[in-house]
mmCIF file of C-alpha atoms in Angstrom:
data_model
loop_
_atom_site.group_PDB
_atom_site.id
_atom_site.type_symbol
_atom_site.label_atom_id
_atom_site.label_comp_id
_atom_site.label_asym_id
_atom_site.label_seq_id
_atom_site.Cartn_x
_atom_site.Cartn_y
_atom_site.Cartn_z
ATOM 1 C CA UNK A 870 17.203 -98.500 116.738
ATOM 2 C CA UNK A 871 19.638 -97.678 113.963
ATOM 3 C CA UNK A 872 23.538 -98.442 114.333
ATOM 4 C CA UNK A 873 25.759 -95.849 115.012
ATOM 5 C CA UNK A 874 29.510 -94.807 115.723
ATOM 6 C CA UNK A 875 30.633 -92.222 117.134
ATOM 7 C CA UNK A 876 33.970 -90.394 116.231
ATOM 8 C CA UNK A 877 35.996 -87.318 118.426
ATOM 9 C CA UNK A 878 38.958 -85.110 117.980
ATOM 10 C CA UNK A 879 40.008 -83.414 120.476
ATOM 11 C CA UNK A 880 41.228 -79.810 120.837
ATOM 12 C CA UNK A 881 44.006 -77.895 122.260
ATOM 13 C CA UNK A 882 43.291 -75.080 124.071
ATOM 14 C CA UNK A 883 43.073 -71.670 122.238
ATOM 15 C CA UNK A 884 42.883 -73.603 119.139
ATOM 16 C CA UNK A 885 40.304 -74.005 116.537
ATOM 17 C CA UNK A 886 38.586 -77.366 116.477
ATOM 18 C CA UNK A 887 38.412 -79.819 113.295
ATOM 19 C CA UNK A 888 35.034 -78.761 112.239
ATOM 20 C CA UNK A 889 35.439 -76.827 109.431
ATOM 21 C CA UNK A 890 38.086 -79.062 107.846
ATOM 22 C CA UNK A 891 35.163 -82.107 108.636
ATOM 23 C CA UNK A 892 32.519 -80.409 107.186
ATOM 24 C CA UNK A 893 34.401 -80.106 104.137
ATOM 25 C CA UNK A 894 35.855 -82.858 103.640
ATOM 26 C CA UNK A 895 32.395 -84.137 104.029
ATOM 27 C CA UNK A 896 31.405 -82.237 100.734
ATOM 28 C CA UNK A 897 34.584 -83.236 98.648
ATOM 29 C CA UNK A 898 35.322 -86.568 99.627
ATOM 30 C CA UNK A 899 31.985 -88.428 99.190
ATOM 31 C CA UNK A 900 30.423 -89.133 96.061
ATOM 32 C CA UNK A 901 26.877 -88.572 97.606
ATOM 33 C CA UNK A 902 26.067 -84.461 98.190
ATOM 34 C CA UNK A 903 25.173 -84.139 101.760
ATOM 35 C CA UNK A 904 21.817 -82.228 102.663
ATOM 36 C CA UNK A 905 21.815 -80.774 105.544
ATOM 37 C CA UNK A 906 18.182 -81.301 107.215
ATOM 38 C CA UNK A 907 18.341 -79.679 110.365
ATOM 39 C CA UNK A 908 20.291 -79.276 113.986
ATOM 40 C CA UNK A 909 20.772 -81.305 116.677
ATOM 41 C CA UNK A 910 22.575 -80.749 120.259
ATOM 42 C CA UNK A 911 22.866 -82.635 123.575
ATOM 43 C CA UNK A 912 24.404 -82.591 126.865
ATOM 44 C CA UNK A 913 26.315 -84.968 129.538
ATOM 45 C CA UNK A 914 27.231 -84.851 132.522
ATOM 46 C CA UNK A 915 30.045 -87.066 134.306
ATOM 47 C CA UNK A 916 29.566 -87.802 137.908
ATOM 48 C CA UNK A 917 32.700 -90.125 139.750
ATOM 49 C CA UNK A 918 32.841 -91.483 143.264
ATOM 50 C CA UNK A 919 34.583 -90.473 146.318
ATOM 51 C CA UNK A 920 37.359 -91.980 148.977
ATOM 52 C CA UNK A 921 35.423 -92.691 151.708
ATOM 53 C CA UNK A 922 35.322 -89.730 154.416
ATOM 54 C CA UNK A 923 35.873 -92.107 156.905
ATOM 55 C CA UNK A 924 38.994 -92.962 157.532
ATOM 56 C CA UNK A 925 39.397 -97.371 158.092
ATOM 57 C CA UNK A 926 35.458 -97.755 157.134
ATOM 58 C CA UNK A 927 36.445 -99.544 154.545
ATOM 59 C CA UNK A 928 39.701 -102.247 155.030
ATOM 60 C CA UNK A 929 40.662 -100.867 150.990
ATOM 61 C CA UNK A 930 39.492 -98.220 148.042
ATOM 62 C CA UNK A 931 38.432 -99.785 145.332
ATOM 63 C CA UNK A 932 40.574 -99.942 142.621
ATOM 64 C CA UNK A 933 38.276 -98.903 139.818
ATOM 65 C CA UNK A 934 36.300 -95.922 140.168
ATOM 66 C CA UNK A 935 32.855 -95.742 139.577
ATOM 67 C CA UNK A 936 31.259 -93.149 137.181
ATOM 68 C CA UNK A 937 27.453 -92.290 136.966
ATOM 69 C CA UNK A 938 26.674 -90.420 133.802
ATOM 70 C CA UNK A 939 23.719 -88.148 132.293
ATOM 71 C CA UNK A 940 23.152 -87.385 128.659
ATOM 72 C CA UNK A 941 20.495 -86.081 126.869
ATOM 73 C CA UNK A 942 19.516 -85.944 122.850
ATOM 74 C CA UNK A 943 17.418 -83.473 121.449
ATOM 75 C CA UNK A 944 16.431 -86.332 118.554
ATOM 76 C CA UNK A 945 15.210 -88.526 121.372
ATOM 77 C CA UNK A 946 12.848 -86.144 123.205
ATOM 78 C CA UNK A 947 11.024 -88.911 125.101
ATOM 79 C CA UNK A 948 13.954 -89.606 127.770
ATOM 80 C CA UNK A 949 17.083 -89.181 129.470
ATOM 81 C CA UNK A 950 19.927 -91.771 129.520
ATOM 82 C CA UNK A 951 21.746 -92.362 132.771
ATOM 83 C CA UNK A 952 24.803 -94.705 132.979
ATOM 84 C CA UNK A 953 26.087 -96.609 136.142
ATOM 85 C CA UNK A 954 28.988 -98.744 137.488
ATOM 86 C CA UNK A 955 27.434 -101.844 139.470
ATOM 87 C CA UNK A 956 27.151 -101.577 143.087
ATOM 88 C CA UNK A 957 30.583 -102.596 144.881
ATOM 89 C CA UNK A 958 28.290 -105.750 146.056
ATOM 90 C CA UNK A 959 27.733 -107.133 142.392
ATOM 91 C CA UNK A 960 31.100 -106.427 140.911
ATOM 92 C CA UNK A 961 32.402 -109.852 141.671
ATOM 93 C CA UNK A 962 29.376 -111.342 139.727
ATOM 94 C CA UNK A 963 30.044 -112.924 136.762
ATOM 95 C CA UNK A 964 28.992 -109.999 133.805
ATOM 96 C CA UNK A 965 26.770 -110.831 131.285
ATOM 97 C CA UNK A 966 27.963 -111.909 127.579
ATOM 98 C CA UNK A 967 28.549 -108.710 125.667
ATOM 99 C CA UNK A 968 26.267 -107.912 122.792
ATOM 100 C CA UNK A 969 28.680 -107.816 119.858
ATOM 101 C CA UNK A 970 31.425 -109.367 119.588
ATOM 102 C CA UNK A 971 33.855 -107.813 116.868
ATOM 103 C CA UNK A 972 35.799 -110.196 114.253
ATOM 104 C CA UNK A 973 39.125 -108.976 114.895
ATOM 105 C CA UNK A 974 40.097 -107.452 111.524
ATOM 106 C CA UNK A 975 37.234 -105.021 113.287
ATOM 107 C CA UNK A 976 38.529 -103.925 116.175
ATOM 108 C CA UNK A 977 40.412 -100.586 114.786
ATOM 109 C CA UNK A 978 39.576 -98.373 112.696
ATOM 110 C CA UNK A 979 41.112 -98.270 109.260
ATOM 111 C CA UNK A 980 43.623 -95.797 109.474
ATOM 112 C CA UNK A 981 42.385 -92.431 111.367
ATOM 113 C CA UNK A 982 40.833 -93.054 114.385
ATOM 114 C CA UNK A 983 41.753 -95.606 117.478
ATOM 115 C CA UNK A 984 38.811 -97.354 119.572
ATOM 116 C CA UNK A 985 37.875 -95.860 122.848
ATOM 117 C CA UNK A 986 36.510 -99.517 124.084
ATOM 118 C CA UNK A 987 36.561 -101.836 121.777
ATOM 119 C CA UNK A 988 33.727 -104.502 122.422
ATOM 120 C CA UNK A 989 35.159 -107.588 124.377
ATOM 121 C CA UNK A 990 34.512 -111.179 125.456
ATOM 122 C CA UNK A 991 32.888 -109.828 128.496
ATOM 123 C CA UNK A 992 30.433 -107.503 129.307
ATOM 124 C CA UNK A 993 29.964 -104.352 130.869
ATOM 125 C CA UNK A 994 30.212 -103.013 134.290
ATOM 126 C CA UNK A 995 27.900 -100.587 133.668
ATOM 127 C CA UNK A 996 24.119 -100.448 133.658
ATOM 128 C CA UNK A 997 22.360 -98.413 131.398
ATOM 129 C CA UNK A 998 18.593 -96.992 132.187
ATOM 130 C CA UNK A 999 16.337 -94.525 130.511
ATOM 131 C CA UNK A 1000 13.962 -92.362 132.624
ATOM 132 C CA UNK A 1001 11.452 -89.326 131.467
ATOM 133 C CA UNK A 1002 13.913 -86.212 130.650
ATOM 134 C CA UNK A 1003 12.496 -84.089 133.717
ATOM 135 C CA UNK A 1004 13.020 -87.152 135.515
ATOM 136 C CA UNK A 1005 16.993 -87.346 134.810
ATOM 137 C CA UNK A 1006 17.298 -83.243 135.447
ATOM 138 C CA UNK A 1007 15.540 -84.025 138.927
ATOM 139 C CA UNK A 1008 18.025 -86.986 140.336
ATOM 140 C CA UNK A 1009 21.157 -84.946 139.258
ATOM 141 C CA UNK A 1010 19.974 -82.754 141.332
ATOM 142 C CA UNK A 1011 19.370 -84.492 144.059
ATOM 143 C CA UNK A 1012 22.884 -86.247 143.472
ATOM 144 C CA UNK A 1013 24.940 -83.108 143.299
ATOM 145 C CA UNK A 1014 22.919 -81.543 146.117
ATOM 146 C CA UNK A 1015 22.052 -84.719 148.457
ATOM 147 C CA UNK A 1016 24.901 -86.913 147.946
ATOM 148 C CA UNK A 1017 27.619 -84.923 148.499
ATOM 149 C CA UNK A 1018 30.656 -85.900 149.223
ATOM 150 C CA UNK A 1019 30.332 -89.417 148.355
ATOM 151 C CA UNK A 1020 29.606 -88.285 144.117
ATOM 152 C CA UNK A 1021 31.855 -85.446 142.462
ATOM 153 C CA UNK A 1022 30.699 -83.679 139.870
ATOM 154 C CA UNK A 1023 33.510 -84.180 137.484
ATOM 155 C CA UNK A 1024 32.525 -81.882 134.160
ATOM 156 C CA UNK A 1025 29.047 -81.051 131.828
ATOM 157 C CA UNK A 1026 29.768 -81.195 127.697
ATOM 158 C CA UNK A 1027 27.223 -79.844 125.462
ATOM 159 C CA UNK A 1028 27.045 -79.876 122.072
ATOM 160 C CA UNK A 1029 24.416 -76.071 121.650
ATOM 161 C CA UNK A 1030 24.078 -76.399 117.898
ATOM 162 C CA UNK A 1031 25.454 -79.332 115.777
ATOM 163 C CA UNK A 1032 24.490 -80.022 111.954
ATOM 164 C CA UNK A 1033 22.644 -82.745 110.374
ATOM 165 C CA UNK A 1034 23.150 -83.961 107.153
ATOM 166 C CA UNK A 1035 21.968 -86.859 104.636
ATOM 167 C CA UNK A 1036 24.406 -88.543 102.706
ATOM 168 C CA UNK A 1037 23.577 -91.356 101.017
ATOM 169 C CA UNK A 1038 22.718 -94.401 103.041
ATOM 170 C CA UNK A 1039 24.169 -92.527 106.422
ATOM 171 C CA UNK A 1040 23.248 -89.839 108.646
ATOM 172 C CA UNK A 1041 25.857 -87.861 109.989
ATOM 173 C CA UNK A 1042 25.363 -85.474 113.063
ATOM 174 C CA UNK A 1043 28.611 -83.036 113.635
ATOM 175 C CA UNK A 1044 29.371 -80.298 116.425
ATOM 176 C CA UNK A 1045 31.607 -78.682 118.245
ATOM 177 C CA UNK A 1046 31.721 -80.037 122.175
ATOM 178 C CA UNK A 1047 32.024 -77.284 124.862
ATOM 179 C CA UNK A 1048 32.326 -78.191 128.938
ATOM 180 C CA UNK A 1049 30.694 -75.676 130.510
ATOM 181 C CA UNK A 1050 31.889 -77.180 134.013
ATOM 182 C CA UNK A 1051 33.956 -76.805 135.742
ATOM 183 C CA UNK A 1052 35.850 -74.196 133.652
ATOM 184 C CA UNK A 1053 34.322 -73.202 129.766
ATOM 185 C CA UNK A 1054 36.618 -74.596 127.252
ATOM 186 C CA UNK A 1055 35.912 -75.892 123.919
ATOM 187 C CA UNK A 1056 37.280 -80.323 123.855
ATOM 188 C CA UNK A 1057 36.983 -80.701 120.213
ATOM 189 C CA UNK A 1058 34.274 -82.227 117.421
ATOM 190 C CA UNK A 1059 31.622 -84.831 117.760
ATOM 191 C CA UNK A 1060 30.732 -86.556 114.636
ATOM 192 C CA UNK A 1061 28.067 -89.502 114.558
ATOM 193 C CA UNK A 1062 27.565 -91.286 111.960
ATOM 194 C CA UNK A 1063 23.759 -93.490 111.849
ATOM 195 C CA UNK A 1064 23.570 -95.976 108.738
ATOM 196 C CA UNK A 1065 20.168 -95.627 107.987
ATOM 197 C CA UNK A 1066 20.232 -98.900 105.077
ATOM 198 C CA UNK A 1067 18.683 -102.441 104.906
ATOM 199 C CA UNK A 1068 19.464 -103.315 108.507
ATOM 200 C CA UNK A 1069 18.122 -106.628 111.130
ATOM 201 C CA UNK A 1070 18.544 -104.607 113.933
ATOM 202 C CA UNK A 1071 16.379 -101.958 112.659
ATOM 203 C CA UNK A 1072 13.629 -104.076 111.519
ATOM 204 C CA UNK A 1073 13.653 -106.139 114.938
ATOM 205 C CA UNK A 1074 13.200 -102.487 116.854
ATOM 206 C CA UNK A 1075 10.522 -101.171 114.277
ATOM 207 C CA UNK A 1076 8.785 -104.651 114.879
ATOM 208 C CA UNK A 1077 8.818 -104.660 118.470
ATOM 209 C CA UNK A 1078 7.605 -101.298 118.665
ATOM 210 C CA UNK A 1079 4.306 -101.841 116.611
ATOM 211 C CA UNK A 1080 3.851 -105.210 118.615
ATOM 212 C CA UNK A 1081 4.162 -103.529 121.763
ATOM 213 C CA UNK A 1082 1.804 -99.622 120.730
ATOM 214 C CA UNK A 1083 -0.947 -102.369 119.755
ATOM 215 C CA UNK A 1084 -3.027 -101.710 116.722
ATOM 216 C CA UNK A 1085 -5.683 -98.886 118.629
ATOM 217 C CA UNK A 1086 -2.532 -96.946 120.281
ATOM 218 C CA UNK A 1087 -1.084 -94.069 118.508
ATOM 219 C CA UNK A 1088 1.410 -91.407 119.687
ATOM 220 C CA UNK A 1089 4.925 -90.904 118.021
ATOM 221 C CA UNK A 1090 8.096 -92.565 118.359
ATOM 222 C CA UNK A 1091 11.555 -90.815 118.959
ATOM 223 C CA UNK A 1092 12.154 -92.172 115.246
ATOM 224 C CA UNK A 1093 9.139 -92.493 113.058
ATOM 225 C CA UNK A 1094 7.680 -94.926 111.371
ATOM 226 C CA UNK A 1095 8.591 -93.833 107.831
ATOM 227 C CA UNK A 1096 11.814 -92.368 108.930
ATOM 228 C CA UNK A 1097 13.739 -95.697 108.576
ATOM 229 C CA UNK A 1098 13.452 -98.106 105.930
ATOM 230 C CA UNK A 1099 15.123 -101.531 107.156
ATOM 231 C CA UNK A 1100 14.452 -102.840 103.905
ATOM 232 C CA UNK A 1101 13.711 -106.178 105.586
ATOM 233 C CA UNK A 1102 10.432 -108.218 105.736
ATOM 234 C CA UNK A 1103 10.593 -110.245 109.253
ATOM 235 C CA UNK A 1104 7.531 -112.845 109.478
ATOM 236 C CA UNK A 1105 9.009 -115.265 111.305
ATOM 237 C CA UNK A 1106 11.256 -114.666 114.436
ATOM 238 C CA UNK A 1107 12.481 -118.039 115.291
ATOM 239 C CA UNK A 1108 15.357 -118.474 113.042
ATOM 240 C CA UNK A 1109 16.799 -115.600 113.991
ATOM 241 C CA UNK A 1110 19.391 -115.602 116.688
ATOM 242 C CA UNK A 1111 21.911 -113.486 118.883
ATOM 243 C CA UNK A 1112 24.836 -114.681 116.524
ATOM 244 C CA UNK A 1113 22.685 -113.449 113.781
ATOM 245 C CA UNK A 1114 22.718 -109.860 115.383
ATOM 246 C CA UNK A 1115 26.229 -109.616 116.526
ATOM 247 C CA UNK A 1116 27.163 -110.015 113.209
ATOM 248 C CA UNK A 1117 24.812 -107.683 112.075
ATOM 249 C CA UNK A 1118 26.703 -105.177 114.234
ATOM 250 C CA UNK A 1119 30.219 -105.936 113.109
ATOM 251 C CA UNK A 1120 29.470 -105.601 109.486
ATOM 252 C CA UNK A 1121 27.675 -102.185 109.862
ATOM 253 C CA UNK A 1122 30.590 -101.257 111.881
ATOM 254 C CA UNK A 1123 32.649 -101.851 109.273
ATOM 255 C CA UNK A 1124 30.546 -99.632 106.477
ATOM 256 C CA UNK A 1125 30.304 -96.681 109.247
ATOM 257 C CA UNK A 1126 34.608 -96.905 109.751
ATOM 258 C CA UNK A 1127 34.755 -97.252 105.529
ATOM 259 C CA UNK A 1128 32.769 -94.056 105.436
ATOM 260 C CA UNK A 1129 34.523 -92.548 108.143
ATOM 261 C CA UNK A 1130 38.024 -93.395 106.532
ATOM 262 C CA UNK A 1131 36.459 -91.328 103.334
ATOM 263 C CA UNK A 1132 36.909 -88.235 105.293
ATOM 264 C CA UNK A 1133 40.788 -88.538 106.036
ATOM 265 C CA UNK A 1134 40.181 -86.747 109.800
ATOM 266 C CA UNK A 1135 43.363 -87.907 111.863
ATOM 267 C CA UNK A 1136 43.810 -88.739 115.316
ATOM 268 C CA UNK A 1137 39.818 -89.385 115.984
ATOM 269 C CA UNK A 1138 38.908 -91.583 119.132
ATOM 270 C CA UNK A 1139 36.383 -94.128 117.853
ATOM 271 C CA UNK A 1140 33.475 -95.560 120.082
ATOM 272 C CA UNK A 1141 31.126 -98.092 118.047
ATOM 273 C CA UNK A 1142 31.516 -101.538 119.119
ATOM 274 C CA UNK A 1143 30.949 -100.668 123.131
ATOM 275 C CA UNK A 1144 30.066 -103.243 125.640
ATOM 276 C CA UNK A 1145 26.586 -104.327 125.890
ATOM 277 C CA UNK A 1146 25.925 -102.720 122.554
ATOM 278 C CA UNK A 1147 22.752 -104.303 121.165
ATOM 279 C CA UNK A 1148 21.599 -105.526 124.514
ATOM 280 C CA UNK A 1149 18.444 -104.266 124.093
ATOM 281 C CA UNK A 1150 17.621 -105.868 120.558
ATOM 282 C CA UNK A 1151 18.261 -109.057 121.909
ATOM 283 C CA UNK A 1152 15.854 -108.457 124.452
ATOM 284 C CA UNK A 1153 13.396 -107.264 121.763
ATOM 285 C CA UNK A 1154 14.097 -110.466 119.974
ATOM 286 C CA UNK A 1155 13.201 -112.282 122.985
ATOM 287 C CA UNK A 1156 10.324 -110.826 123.663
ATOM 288 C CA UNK A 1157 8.851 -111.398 119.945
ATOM 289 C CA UNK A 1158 9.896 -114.727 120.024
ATOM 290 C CA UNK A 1159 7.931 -115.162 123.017
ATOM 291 C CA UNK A 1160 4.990 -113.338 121.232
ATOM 292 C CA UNK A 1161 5.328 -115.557 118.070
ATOM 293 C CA UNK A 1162 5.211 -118.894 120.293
ATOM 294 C CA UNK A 1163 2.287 -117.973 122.201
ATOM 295 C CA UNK A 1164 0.204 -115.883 119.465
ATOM 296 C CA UNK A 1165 0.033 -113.206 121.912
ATOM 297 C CA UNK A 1166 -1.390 -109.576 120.533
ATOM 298 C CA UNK A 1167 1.661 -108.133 121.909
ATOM 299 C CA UNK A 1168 4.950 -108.849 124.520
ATOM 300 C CA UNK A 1169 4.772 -108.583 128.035
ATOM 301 C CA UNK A 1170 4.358 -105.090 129.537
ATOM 302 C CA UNK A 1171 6.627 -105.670 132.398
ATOM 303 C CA UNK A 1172 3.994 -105.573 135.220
ATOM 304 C CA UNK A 1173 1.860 -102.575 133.782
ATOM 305 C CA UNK A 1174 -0.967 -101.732 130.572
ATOM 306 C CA UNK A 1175 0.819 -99.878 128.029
ATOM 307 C CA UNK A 1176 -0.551 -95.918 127.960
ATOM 308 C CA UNK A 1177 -0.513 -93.846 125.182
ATOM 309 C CA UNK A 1178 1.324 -91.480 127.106
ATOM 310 C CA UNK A 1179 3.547 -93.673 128.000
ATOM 311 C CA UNK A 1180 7.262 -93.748 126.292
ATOM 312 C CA UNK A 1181 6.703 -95.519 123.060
ATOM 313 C CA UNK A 1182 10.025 -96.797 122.825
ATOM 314 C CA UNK A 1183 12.290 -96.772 125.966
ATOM 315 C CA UNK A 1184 15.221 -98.431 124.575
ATOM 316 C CA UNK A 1185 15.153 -95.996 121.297
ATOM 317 C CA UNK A 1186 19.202 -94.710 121.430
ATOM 318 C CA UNK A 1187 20.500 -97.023 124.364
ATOM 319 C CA UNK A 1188 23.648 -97.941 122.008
ATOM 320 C CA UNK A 1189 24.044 -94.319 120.842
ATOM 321 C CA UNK A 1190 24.371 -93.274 124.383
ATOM 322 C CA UNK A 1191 26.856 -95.908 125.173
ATOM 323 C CA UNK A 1192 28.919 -94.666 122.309
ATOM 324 C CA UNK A 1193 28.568 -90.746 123.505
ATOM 325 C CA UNK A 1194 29.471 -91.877 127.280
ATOM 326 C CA UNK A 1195 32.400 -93.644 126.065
ATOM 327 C CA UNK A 1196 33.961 -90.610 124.647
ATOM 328 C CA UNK A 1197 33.032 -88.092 126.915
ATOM 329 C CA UNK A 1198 34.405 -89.730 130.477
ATOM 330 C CA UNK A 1199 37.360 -88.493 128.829
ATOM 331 C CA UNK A 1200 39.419 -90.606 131.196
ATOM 332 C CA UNK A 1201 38.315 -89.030 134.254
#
């Protein structure tokens, strides 16, 4: 799972968007010549809660909305992410220790853009799960359609046709973002930027992976096994710790915003430091800790045998899609 930030600028109506002036800047101000490799597009769709229809059924609204969201990547095939507020029942739970905790020279970006959500002591009120893409198509559905009027369909964004180039140590994914609902009108530009260098975080995900396929199950990843070189030889699991990965986190951050600040695109809204991100490598670090100290083949399966049609690698993009969702609520 490669780190990521993600960078948008909006767009007045009836005006052309910033990605022509991106794209290049992207060839003049960087000393590495960007190859472009390919396209890339997605979608999302923002669903938001109701008043109650009701009236007294509940003594008060609550004061913070809750949003259920829906994006899809066409460079992670395998699934669909879908992001959730809690339940009204577990908001007064305590949350659970966010996943990376900026240093605070971190927590804006140099110059150009401002953070969207800047990670915090605390962690999300969201809940983020991955299901097979028909799967995530299917219980839209069924929310627009079924669970009416208690969920509003509040917009769809779609990126048809971005670019994707190589430069250097990063990858950088760029495109224009169009709502096609309720009303078609272009927001702005989308520009993600993956570092694709030496990396823990990487090497933790490529690990767990392998450990969990087993050596006689094949099938392909949503990022291949060549496609990333961490760069980092991990035999031994047990000095590594959380601390160890938040700061992995913060310091990439602070290459993707140096890169970023390269380009000289003003007025961007940043999202890379998110709540929660890099849950999931911490729970792939437990896991192969828990491997290492019991010499198991591979983790735990989570109740069922591994199939080698089965998603490879759930979690593949969890923090990307935190960073996408972050942007695109648009404050709604």
């Amino acid at each position: 799972m490669p780190i990521t930030g993600v960078f948008f600028i909006p767009a007045n109506p009836n005006a052309s968007t910033a990605l022509t002036a991106i794209t290049e800047r992207l060839h003049s101000a960087v000393t590495e010549e960007p190859v472009a490799i390919g396209r890339w597009a997605l979608e999302h769709k923002l669903m938001r809660d109701t008043p109650s229809c009701v009236p007294g059924s509940r003594p008060q609204r609550q004061a913070q909305p809750r949003y259920m969201q829906f994006l899809s990547l066409s460079y992670y095939p395998n699934h669909g992410f879908i992001y959730t507020s809690h339940s009204p029942e577990k908001t007064g739970h305590n949350p659970v220790p966010n996943a990376a905790t900026p240093q605070p020279g971190l927590t804006s970006a140099s110059g150009s853009a401002t953070p969207s959500n800047a990670a915090g002591a605390g962690g999300s009120d969201m809940v983020m799960t991955t299901v097979p893409l028909p799967s995530s198509g299917a219980l839209f559905k069924h929310f627009v359609y079924a669970c009416q009027p208690f969920w509003c369909h509040r917009h769809t964004v779609a990126v048809p046709g971005g670019m994707v180039y190589d430069v250097g140590d990063f990858r950088v994914r760029i495109g224009d973002v169009r709502q096609t609902q309720p009303a078609a009108r272009v927001r702005g530009t989308v520009v993600e930027i993956e570092y694709r260098g030496p990396s823990l975080v990487t090497s933790i995900s490529a690990q767990y992976v392998q450990s969990k396929r087993g050596l006689n199950l094949g099938g392909a990843t949503d990022v291949s096994d060549n496609d990333h070189d961490s760069g980092i030889d991990l035999e031994l699991f047990g000095s590594i710790e959380d601390a160890d990965i938040d700061a992995e986190y913060s310091a990439t951050a602070a290459l993707i915003r140096e890169f970023w600040a390269k380009l000289g695109i003003e007025g961007a809204r940043e999202a890379i430091l998110v709540p929660d991100v890099g849950r999931e490598v911490k729970e792939q670090l437990k896991k192969l800790k828990l491997q290492e100290n019991k010499e198991q083949t591979a983790p735990r399966n989570e109740g069922h045998a591994l199939q080698q049609d089965d998603d490879p690698d759930p979690d593949a993009g969890t923090d990307l899609a935190r960073q996408f969702m972050e942007i695109f609520r648009f404050n709604r």
